[in-house]
XYZ file of C-alpha atoms in Angstrom:
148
model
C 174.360 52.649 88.648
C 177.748 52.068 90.609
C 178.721 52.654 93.849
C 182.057 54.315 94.534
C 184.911 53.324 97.287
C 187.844 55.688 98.392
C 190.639 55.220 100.643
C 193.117 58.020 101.436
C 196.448 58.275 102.778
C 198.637 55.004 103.551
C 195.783 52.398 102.774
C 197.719 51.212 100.062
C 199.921 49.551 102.542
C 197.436 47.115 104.071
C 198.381 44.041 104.519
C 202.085 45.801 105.508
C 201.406 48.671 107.750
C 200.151 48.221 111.550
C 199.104 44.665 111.059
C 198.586 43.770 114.249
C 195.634 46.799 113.937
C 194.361 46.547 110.086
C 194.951 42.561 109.349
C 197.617 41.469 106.976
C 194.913 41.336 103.842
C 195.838 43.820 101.097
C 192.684 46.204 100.302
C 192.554 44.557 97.118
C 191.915 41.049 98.944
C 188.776 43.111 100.366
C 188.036 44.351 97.539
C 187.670 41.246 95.734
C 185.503 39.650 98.671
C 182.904 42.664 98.582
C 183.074 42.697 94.277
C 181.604 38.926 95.052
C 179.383 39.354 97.749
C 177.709 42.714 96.072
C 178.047 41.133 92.505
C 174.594 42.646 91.762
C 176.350 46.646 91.843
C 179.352 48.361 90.029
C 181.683 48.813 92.756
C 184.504 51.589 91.600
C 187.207 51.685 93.861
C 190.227 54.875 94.021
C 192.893 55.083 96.192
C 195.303 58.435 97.097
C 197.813 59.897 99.037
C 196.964 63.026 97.954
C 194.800 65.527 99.380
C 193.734 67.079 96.084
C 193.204 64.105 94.697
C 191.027 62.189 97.153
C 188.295 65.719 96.663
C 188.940 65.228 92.673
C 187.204 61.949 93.271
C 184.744 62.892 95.707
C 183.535 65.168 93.385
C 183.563 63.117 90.107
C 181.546 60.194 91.791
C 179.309 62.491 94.221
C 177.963 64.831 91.382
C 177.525 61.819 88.955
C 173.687 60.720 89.052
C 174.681 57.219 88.432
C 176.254 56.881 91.956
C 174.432 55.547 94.322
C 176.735 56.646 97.173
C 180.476 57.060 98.229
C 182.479 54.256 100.835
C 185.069 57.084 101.927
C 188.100 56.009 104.718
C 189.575 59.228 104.523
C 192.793 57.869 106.802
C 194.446 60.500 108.743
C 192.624 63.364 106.349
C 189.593 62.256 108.465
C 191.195 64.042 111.488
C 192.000 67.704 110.159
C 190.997 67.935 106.212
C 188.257 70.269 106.128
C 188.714 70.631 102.235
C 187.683 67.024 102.244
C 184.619 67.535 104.485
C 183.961 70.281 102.455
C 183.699 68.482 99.248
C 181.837 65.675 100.468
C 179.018 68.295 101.981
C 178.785 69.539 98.672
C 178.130 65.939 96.899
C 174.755 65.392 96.358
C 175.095 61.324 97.007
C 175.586 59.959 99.964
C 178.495 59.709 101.849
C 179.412 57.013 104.517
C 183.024 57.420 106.706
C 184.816 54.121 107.187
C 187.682 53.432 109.454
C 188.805 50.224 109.964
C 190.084 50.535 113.436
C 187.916 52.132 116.245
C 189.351 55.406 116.239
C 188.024 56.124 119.611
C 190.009 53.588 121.330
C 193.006 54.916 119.604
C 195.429 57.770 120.157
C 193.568 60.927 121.063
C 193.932 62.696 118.362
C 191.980 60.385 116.120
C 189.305 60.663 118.084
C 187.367 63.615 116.567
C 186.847 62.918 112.318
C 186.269 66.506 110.966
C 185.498 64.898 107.848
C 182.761 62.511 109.984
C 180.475 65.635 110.157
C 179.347 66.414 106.208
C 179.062 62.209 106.347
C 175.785 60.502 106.367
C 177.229 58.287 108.858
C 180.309 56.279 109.754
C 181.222 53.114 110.380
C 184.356 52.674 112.968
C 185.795 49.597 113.891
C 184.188 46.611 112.327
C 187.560 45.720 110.451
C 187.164 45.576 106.697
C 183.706 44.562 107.118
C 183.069 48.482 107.679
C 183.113 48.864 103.840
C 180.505 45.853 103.604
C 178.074 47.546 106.277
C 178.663 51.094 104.978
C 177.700 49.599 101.099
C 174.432 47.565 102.203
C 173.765 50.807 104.023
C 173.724 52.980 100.821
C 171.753 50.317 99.199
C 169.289 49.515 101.763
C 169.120 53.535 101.583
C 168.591 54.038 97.575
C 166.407 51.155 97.528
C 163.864 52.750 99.714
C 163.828 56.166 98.191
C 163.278 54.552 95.165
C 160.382 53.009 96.359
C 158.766 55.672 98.459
């Protein structure tokens, strides 16, 4: 069983872009820290620019019965890709939105996530401990289906 994390558009450049707003940690800093603190789980982890690519993955880890759910920050796909919402509708595991910023105190047009609607939920503004909340979510979740 793994659980899968995917960041879109530009979030290769934490820890260089905007970081007055996203922190000057690299993603793979934050990656490490929730590896350790979730050391009990698989955590996969993909990372695109690329529209095309970003539903390739959706789909690869959301129809694989070994995932126990999808971390998704979409980026700036989250505010007009409906081919992403699209694909992560179709995946039968569950799907949890991340942004690191709060997007509602933000520029207006990052306000609405189209994407936000096929998610199970989202997590906005919590920093990089979005990804932590949104994984102990999905596990919290799978733990008590299993047991029900």
């Amino acid at each position: 069983m793994f659980l899968s994390i995917i960041n879109g558009p530009n979030l290769n450049l934490l820890g260089k872009r905007c970081p007055e707003i996203y922190g000057s940690a690299t993603f793979e800093d934050t990656l490490a820290e929730i590896r350790k603190d979730f050391n009990d789980y698989r955590i996969e982890y993909f990372q695109s620019n690329c529209e095309g690519e970003l539903i390739d993955a959706i789909q690869r880890d959301g129809f694989n019965p070994d995932c126990l759910g999808i971390v998704i920050n979409p980026g700036a796909y989250a505010h007009y890709s409906i081919a992403i919402a699209d694909a992560i509708e179709a995946a039968p595991a569950p799907v949890i939105e991340v942004h690191i910023s709060n997007i509602h105190a933000r520029e207006e047009f990052r306000h609405k996530s189209v994407t936000a609607r096929a998610a199970r939920g989202v997590v906005a503004g919590c920093g990089r401990d979005g990804y932590a909340l949104a994984l102990l979510h999905l596990i919290r979740t799978a733990n008590s289906n299993q047991n029900a």
